[in-house]
Amino acid sequence: MHQEKTNVMRLLDQRKVSYTPHFYACPDGAVDGRSVAALIGLPPERVFKTLVTRGASKQNYVFVIPVTGELDLKAAARAAGEKSIEMIRQAELLPLTGYVHGGCSPLGMKKQLKTFLDESARDLETMVVSAGKIGAQVELAPGDLAALARARFAPAAK
């Protein structure tokens, strides 16, 4: 079945970054990360979610963590050099990033935000992140994602 490329895929093509697209059906809208892993036939440890946060300084940060975990707010604050970190409200996601909840990618956001990849990704051959819309994911090397998103590896998940 032919699927239309997302802006994230076009960005990867433009930068000549090797990736594998994965598409899945989601008639009811967003599905949780473990379900996405099952739908695309990959272990959930290789599928990552993109979380947008705000620090005590009011600066926004992006954390990319395994769908099997949750954001460790204390570790995230340490990584970002903040006193504290909290998740942004869902209503703020689209205006801030250009992405909807369930389709947020660390690549191609409206504005480049300081980004952190959970250190568990470092040893993976490939990892999977949203391709910028619900129903589409991209699989790529963690180093390529880090370079493109100007991200650094840090402990962020628990």
JSON list of C-alpha atoms in Angstrom, two decimals:
[
{"chain": "A", "resi": 1, "resn": "MET", "atom": "CA", "xyz": [0.00, 0.00, 0.00]},
{"chain": "A", "resi": 2, "resn": "HIS", "atom": "CA", "xyz": [1.45, 3.34, -1.06]},
{"chain": "A", "resi": 3, "resn": "GLN", "atom": "CA", "xyz": [1.77, 5.94, 1.66]},
{"chain": "A", "resi": 4, "resn": "GLU", "atom": "CA", "xyz": [2.54, 9.60, 1.21]},
{"chain": "A", "resi": 5, "resn": "LYS", "atom": "CA", "xyz": [5.89, 10.80, 2.53]},
{"chain": "A", "resi": 6, "resn": "THR", "atom": "CA", "xyz": [5.80, 13.04, 5.58]},
{"chain": "A", "resi": 7, "resn": "ASN", "atom": "CA", "xyz": [7.86, 16.22, 6.00]},
{"chain": "A", "resi": 8, "resn": "VAL", "atom": "CA", "xyz": [10.17, 14.23, 8.32]},
{"chain": "A", "resi": 9, "resn": "MET", "atom": "CA", "xyz": [10.81, 11.69, 5.52]},
{"chain": "A", "resi": 10, "resn": "ARG", "atom": "CA", "xyz": [11.43, 14.51, 3.03]},
{"chain": "A", "resi": 11, "resn": "LEU", "atom": "CA", "xyz": [13.89, 16.08, 5.49]},
{"chain": "A", "resi": 12, "resn": "LEU", "atom": "CA", "xyz": [15.73, 12.75, 5.85]},
{"chain": "A", "resi": 13, "resn": "ASP", "atom": "CA", "xyz": [15.81, 12.35, 2.04]},
{"chain": "A", "resi": 14, "resn": "GLN", "atom": "CA", "xyz": [17.11, 15.91, 1.64]},
{"chain": "A", "resi": 15, "resn": "ARG", "atom": "CA", "xyz": [19.92, 15.27, 4.15]},
{"chain": "A", "resi": 16, "resn": "LYS", "atom": "CA", "xyz": [20.64, 11.87, 2.57]},
{"chain": "A", "resi": 17, "resn": "VAL", "atom": "CA", "xyz": [20.02, 10.05, 5.87]},
{"chain": "A", "resi": 18, "resn": "SER", "atom": "CA", "xyz": [19.21, 6.37, 5.54]},
{"chain": "A", "resi": 19, "resn": "TYR", "atom": "CA", "xyz": [15.88, 5.37, 7.11]},
{"chain": "A", "resi": 20, "resn": "THR", "atom": "CA", "xyz": [13.09, 2.82, 6.82]},
{"chain": "A", "resi": 21, "resn": "PRO", "atom": "CA", "xyz": [9.51, 4.12, 6.81]},
{"chain": "A", "resi": 22, "resn": "HIS", "atom": "CA", "xyz": [6.86, 2.21, 8.75]},
{"chain": "A", "resi": 23, "resn": "PHE", "atom": "CA", "xyz": [3.14, 2.81, 8.31]},
{"chain": "A", "resi": 24, "resn": "TYR", "atom": "CA", "xyz": [0.32, 1.45, 10.39]},
{"chain": "A", "resi": 25, "resn": "ALA", "atom": "CA", "xyz": [-3.45, 1.74, 10.39]},
{"chain": "A", "resi": 26, "resn": "CYS", "atom": "CA", "xyz": [-5.02, 3.67, 13.25]},
{"chain": "A", "resi": 27, "resn": "PRO", "atom": "CA", "xyz": [-8.69, 4.17, 12.46]},
{"chain": "A", "resi": 28, "resn": "ASP", "atom": "CA", "xyz": [-9.42, 5.52, 15.95]},
{"chain": "A", "resi": 29, "resn": "GLY", "atom": "CA", "xyz": [-6.59, 8.08, 15.96]},
{"chain": "A", "resi": 30, "resn": "ALA", "atom": "CA", "xyz": [-3.57, 7.95, 18.27]},
{"chain": "A", "resi": 31, "resn": "VAL", "atom": "CA", "xyz": [-2.47, 4.62, 19.68]},
{"chain": "A", "resi": 32, "resn": "ASP", "atom": "CA", "xyz": [-0.02, 4.03, 22.51]},
{"chain": "A", "resi": 33, "resn": "GLY", "atom": "CA", "xyz": [3.63, 3.29, 21.77]},
{"chain": "A", "resi": 34, "resn": "ARG", "atom": "CA", "xyz": [3.53, -0.40, 22.67]},
{"chain": "A", "resi": 35, "resn": "SER", "atom": "CA", "xyz": [0.64, -0.87, 20.23]},
{"chain": "A", "resi": 36, "resn": "VAL", "atom": "CA", "xyz": [2.59, 0.99, 17.53]},
{"chain": "A", "resi": 37, "resn": "ALA", "atom": "CA", "xyz": [5.56, -1.36, 18.10]},
{"chain": "A", "resi": 38, "resn": "ALA", "atom": "CA", "xyz": [3.25, -4.36, 17.69]},
{"chain": "A", "resi": 39, "resn": "LEU", "atom": "CA", "xyz": [1.60, -2.88, 14.59]},
{"chain": "A", "resi": 40, "resn": "ILE", "atom": "CA", "xyz": [4.95, -2.31, 12.85]},
{"chain": "A", "resi": 41, "resn": "GLY", "atom": "CA", "xyz": [6.38, -5.63, 14.09]},
{"chain": "A", "resi": 42, "resn": "LEU", "atom": "CA", "xyz": [9.31, -4.31, 16.11]},
{"chain": "A", "resi": 43, "resn": "PRO", "atom": "CA", "xyz": [10.30, -4.81, 19.76]},
{"chain": "A", "resi": 44, "resn": "PRO", "atom": "CA", "xyz": [8.96, -1.96, 21.93]},
{"chain": "A", "resi": 45, "resn": "GLU", "atom": "CA", "xyz": [12.49, -1.27, 23.27]},
{"chain": "A", "resi": 46, "resn": "ARG", "atom": "CA", "xyz": [13.38, 0.10, 19.80]},
{"chain": "A", "resi": 47, "resn": "VAL", "atom": "CA", "xyz": [10.31, 2.35, 19.50]},
{"chain": "A", "resi": 48, "resn": "PHE", "atom": "CA", "xyz": [10.64, 5.80, 21.07]},
{"chain": "A", "resi": 49, "resn": "LYS", "atom": "CA", "xyz": [8.19, 8.56, 21.95]},
{"chain": "A", "resi": 50, "resn": "THR", "atom": "CA", "xyz": [8.84, 12.28, 21.72]},
{"chain": "A", "resi": 51, "resn": "LEU", "atom": "CA", "xyz": [7.91, 14.31, 24.79]},
{"chain": "A", "resi": 52, "resn": "VAL", "atom": "CA", "xyz": [7.93, 18.10, 24.99]},
{"chain": "A", "resi": 53, "resn": "THR", "atom": "CA", "xyz": [8.59, 19.70, 28.36]},
{"chain": "A", "resi": 54, "resn": "ARG", "atom": "CA", "xyz": [9.13, 23.06, 30.00]},
{"chain": "A", "resi": 55, "resn": "GLY", "atom": "CA", "xyz": [11.80, 23.87, 32.53]},
{"chain": "A", "resi": 56, "resn": "ALA", "atom": "CA", "xyz": [11.61, 26.19, 35.53]},
{"chain": "A", "resi": 57, "resn": "SER", "atom": "CA", "xyz": [13.29, 28.79, 33.29]},
{"chain": "A", "resi": 58, "resn": "LYS", "atom": "CA", "xyz": [10.26, 28.55, 30.91]},
{"chain": "A", "resi": 59, "resn": "GLN", "atom": "CA", "xyz": [12.53, 27.13, 28.19]},
{"chain": "A", "resi": 60, "resn": "ASN", "atom": "CA", "xyz": [11.15, 24.13, 26.26]},
{"chain": "A", "resi": 61, "resn": "TYR", "atom": "CA", "xyz": [12.96, 20.83, 25.82]},
{"chain": "A", "resi": 62, "resn": "VAL", "atom": "CA", "xyz": [12.36, 17.63, 23.87]},
{"chain": "A", "resi": 63, "resn": "PHE", "atom": "CA", "xyz": [13.03, 14.19, 25.34]},
{"chain": "A", "resi": 64, "resn": "VAL", "atom": "CA", "xyz": [13.00, 11.06, 23.19]},
{"chain": "A", "resi": 65, "resn": "ILE", "atom": "CA", "xyz": [12.49, 8.00, 25.39]},
{"chain": "A", "resi": 66, "resn": "PRO", "atom": "CA", "xyz": [11.46, 4.36, 24.89]},
{"chain": "A", "resi": 67, "resn": "VAL", "atom": "CA", "xyz": [7.71, 3.78, 24.69]},
{"chain": "A", "resi": 68, "resn": "THR", "atom": "CA", "xyz": [8.22, 1.20, 27.44]},
{"chain": "A", "resi": 69, "resn": "GLY", "atom": "CA", "xyz": [9.31, 3.85, 29.93]},
{"chain": "A", "resi": 70, "resn": "GLU", "atom": "CA", "xyz": [8.23, 7.15, 31.34]},
{"chain": "A", "resi": 71, "resn": "LEU", "atom": "CA", "xyz": [10.10, 10.42, 31.63]},
{"chain": "A", "resi": 72, "resn": "ASP", "atom": "CA", "xyz": [12.17, 10.70, 34.81]},
{"chain": "A", "resi": 73, "resn": "LEU", "atom": "CA", "xyz": [11.53, 14.38, 35.57]},
{"chain": "A", "resi": 74, "resn": "LYS", "atom": "CA", "xyz": [14.50, 14.66, 37.95]},
{"chain": "A", "resi": 75, "resn": "ALA", "atom": "CA", "xyz": [16.91, 13.11, 35.42]},
{"chain": "A", "resi": 76, "resn": "ALA", "atom": "CA", "xyz": [15.44, 15.28, 32.66]},
{"chain": "A", "resi": 77, "resn": "ALA", "atom": "CA", "xyz": [15.93, 18.42, 34.76]},
{"chain": "A", "resi": 78, "resn": "ARG", "atom": "CA", "xyz": [19.56, 17.42, 35.44]},
{"chain": "A", "resi": 79, "resn": "ALA", "atom": "CA", "xyz": [20.17, 16.80, 31.71]},
{"chain": "A", "resi": 80, "resn": "ALA", "atom": "CA", "xyz": [18.72, 20.19, 30.80]},
{"chain": "A", "resi": 81, "resn": "GLY", "atom": "CA", "xyz": [20.43, 22.03, 33.65]},
{"chain": "A", "resi": 82, "resn": "GLU", "atom": "CA", "xyz": [17.06, 23.07, 35.07]},
{"chain": "A", "resi": 83, "resn": "LYS", "atom": "CA", "xyz": [15.79, 23.17, 38.66]},
{"chain": "A", "resi": 84, "resn": "SER", "atom": "CA", "xyz": [12.67, 21.30, 37.53]},
{"chain": "A", "resi": 85, "resn": "ILE", "atom": "CA", "xyz": [10.94, 20.06, 34.37]},
{"chain": "A", "resi": 86, "resn": "GLU", "atom": "CA", "xyz": [7.28, 19.43, 33.64]},
{"chain": "A", "resi": 87, "resn": "MET", "atom": "CA", "xyz": [5.34, 18.17, 30.64]},
{"chain": "A", "resi": 88, "resn": "ILE", "atom": "CA", "xyz": [3.67, 20.88, 28.56]},
{"chain": "A", "resi": 89, "resn": "ARG", "atom": "CA", "xyz": [-0.10, 20.86, 28.28]},
{"chain": "A", "resi": 90, "resn": "GLN", "atom": "CA", "xyz": [-1.41, 18.90, 25.29]},
{"chain": "A", "resi": 91, "resn": "ALA", "atom": "CA", "xyz": [-3.09, 22.06, 23.93]},
{"chain": "A", "resi": 92, "resn": "GLU", "atom": "CA", "xyz": [0.35, 23.72, 23.66]},
{"chain": "A", "resi": 93, "resn": "LEU", "atom": "CA", "xyz": [1.89, 20.96, 21.53]},
{"chain": "A", "resi": 94, "resn": "LEU", "atom": "CA", "xyz": [0.55, 21.87, 18.08]},
{"chain": "A", "resi": 95, "resn": "PRO", "atom": "CA", "xyz": [1.26, 25.63, 18.28]},
{"chain": "A", "resi": 96, "resn": "LEU", "atom": "CA", "xyz": [4.74, 25.01, 19.69]},
{"chain": "A", "resi": 97, "resn": "THR", "atom": "CA", "xyz": [5.91, 22.11, 17.50]},
{"chain": "A", "resi": 98, "resn": "GLY", "atom": "CA", "xyz": [3.55, 21.91, 14.53]},
{"chain": "A", "resi": 99, "resn": "TYR", "atom": "CA", "xyz": [2.72, 18.33, 15.54]},
{"chain": "A", "resi": 100, "resn": "VAL", "atom": "CA", "xyz": [-0.37, 16.73, 17.08]},
{"chain": "A", "resi": 101, "resn": "HIS", "atom": "CA", "xyz": [-0.32, 14.49, 20.16]},
{"chain": "A", "resi": 102, "resn": "GLY", "atom": "CA", "xyz": [0.62, 10.98, 18.99]},
{"chain": "A", "resi": 103, "resn": "GLY", "atom": "CA", "xyz": [2.42, 12.28, 15.90]},
{"chain": "A", "resi": 104, "resn": "CYS", "atom": "CA", "xyz": [5.17, 14.42, 17.43]},
{"chain": "A", "resi": 105, "resn": "SER", "atom": "CA", "xyz": [8.61, 13.87, 15.92]},
{"chain": "A", "resi": 106, "resn": "PRO", "atom": "CA", "xyz": [11.95, 15.17, 17.22]},
{"chain": "A", "resi": 107, "resn": "LEU", "atom": "CA", "xyz": [12.68, 16.19, 13.60]},
{"chain": "A", "resi": 108, "resn": "GLY", "atom": "CA", "xyz": [11.13, 19.03, 11.65]},
{"chain": "A", "resi": 109, "resn": "MET", "atom": "CA", "xyz": [9.54, 20.94, 14.54]},
{"chain": "A", "resi": 110, "resn": "LYS", "atom": "CA", "xyz": [8.47, 24.54, 13.91]},
{"chain": "A", "resi": 111, "resn": "LYS", "atom": "CA", "xyz": [11.37, 25.69, 16.06]},
{"chain": "A", "resi": 112, "resn": "GLN", "atom": "CA", "xyz": [14.53, 23.79, 16.99]},
{"chain": "A", "resi": 113, "resn": "LEU", "atom": "CA", "xyz": [14.23, 22.91, 20.68]},
{"chain": "A", "resi": 114, "resn": "LYS", "atom": "CA", "xyz": [17.06, 21.56, 22.82]},
{"chain": "A", "resi": 115, "resn": "THR", "atom": "CA", "xyz": [16.69, 17.79, 22.42]},
{"chain": "A", "resi": 116, "resn": "PHE", "atom": "CA", "xyz": [17.83, 14.80, 24.48]},
{"chain": "A", "resi": 117, "resn": "LEU", "atom": "CA", "xyz": [17.80, 11.14, 23.45]},
{"chain": "A", "resi": 118, "resn": "ASP", "atom": "CA", "xyz": [17.55, 8.63, 26.26]},
{"chain": "A", "resi": 119, "resn": "GLU", "atom": "CA", "xyz": [20.94, 6.94, 26.70]},
{"chain": "A", "resi": 120, "resn": "SER", "atom": "CA", "xyz": [19.30, 3.53, 26.07]},
{"chain": "A", "resi": 121, "resn": "ALA", "atom": "CA", "xyz": [19.19, 4.47, 22.36]},
{"chain": "A", "resi": 122, "resn": "ARG", "atom": "CA", "xyz": [22.95, 4.86, 22.13]},
{"chain": "A", "resi": 123, "resn": "ASP", "atom": "CA", "xyz": [23.63, 1.10, 21.83]},
{"chain": "A", "resi": 124, "resn": "LEU", "atom": "CA", "xyz": [20.83, 0.34, 19.39]},
{"chain": "A", "resi": 125, "resn": "GLU", "atom": "CA", "xyz": [21.58, -0.30, 15.73]},
{"chain": "A", "resi": 126, "resn": "THR", "atom": "CA", "xyz": [18.33, 1.48, 14.80]},
{"chain": "A", "resi": 127, "resn": "MET", "atom": "CA", "xyz": [15.53, 3.20, 16.67]},
{"chain": "A", "resi": 128, "resn": "VAL", "atom": "CA", "xyz": [12.03, 4.21, 15.62]},
{"chain": "A", "resi": 129, "resn": "VAL", "atom": "CA", "xyz": [10.45, 7.64, 16.11]},
{"chain": "A", "resi": 130, "resn": "SER", "atom": "CA", "xyz": [7.33, 9.32, 14.78]},
{"chain": "A", "resi": 131, "resn": "ALA", "atom": "CA", "xyz": [7.52, 10.48, 11.18]},
{"chain": "A", "resi": 132, "resn": "GLY", "atom": "CA", "xyz": [5.44, 13.53, 12.10]},
{"chain": "A", "resi": 133, "resn": "LYS", "atom": "CA", "xyz": [1.94, 12.16, 11.81]},
{"chain": "A", "resi": 134, "resn": "ILE", "atom": "CA", "xyz": [-0.16, 9.46, 13.40]},
{"chain": "A", "resi": 135, "resn": "GLY", "atom": "CA", "xyz": [0.23, 6.25, 11.39]},
{"chain": "A", "resi": 136, "resn": "ALA", "atom": "CA", "xyz": [3.81, 6.89, 10.22]},
{"chain": "A", "resi": 137, "resn": "GLN", "atom": "CA", "xyz": [7.16, 6.11, 11.86]},
{"chain": "A", "resi": 138, "resn": "VAL", "atom": "CA", "xyz": [10.78, 6.23, 10.68]},
{"chain": "A", "resi": 139, "resn": "GLU", "atom": "CA", "xyz": [13.51, 3.82, 11.69]},
{"chain": "A", "resi": 140, "resn": "LEU", "atom": "CA", "xyz": [17.04, 5.23, 11.65]},
{"chain": "A", "resi": 141, "resn": "ALA", "atom": "CA", "xyz": [20.41, 5.04, 13.38]},
{"chain": "A", "resi": 142, "resn": "PRO", "atom": "CA", "xyz": [20.46, 6.83, 16.78]},
{"chain": "A", "resi": 143, "resn": "GLY", "atom": "CA", "xyz": [23.61, 8.71, 15.76]},
{"chain": "A", "resi": 144, "resn": "ASP", "atom": "CA", "xyz": [21.87, 10.05, 12.64]},
{"chain": "A", "resi": 145, "resn": "LEU", "atom": "CA", "xyz": [18.87, 11.18, 14.69]},
{"chain": "A", "resi": 146, "resn": "ALA", "atom": "CA", "xyz": [21.15, 12.82, 17.27]},
{"chain": "A", "resi": 147, "resn": "ALA", "atom": "CA", "xyz": [23.08, 14.68, 14.55]},
{"chain": "A", "resi": 148, "resn": "LEU", "atom": "CA", "xyz": [19.97, 15.84, 12.72]},
{"chain": "A", "resi": 149, "resn": "ALA", "atom": "CA", "xyz": [18.05, 16.91, 15.86]},
{"chain": "A", "resi": 150, "resn": "ARG", "atom": "CA", "xyz": [21.23, 18.37, 17.41]},
{"chain": "A", "resi": 151, "resn": "ALA", "atom": "CA", "xyz": [20.45, 16.11, 20.35]},
{"chain": "A", "resi": 152, "resn": "ARG", "atom": "CA", "xyz": [22.64, 14.70, 23.04]},
{"chain": "A", "resi": 153, "resn": "PHE", "atom": "CA", "xyz": [22.32, 11.42, 24.86]},
{"chain": "A", "resi": 154, "resn": "ALA", "atom": "CA", "xyz": [21.32, 11.60, 28.53]},
{"chain": "A", "resi": 155, "resn": "PRO", "atom": "CA", "xyz": [19.56, 9.43, 31.08]},
{"chain": "A", "resi": 156, "resn": "ALA", "atom": "CA", "xyz": [15.91, 10.51, 30.85]},
{"chain": "A", "resi": 157, "resn": "ALA", "atom": "CA", "xyz": [13.63, 7.46, 31.20]},
{"chain": "A", "resi": 158, "resn": "LYS", "atom": "CA", "xyz": [12.67, 5.36, 34.19]}
]
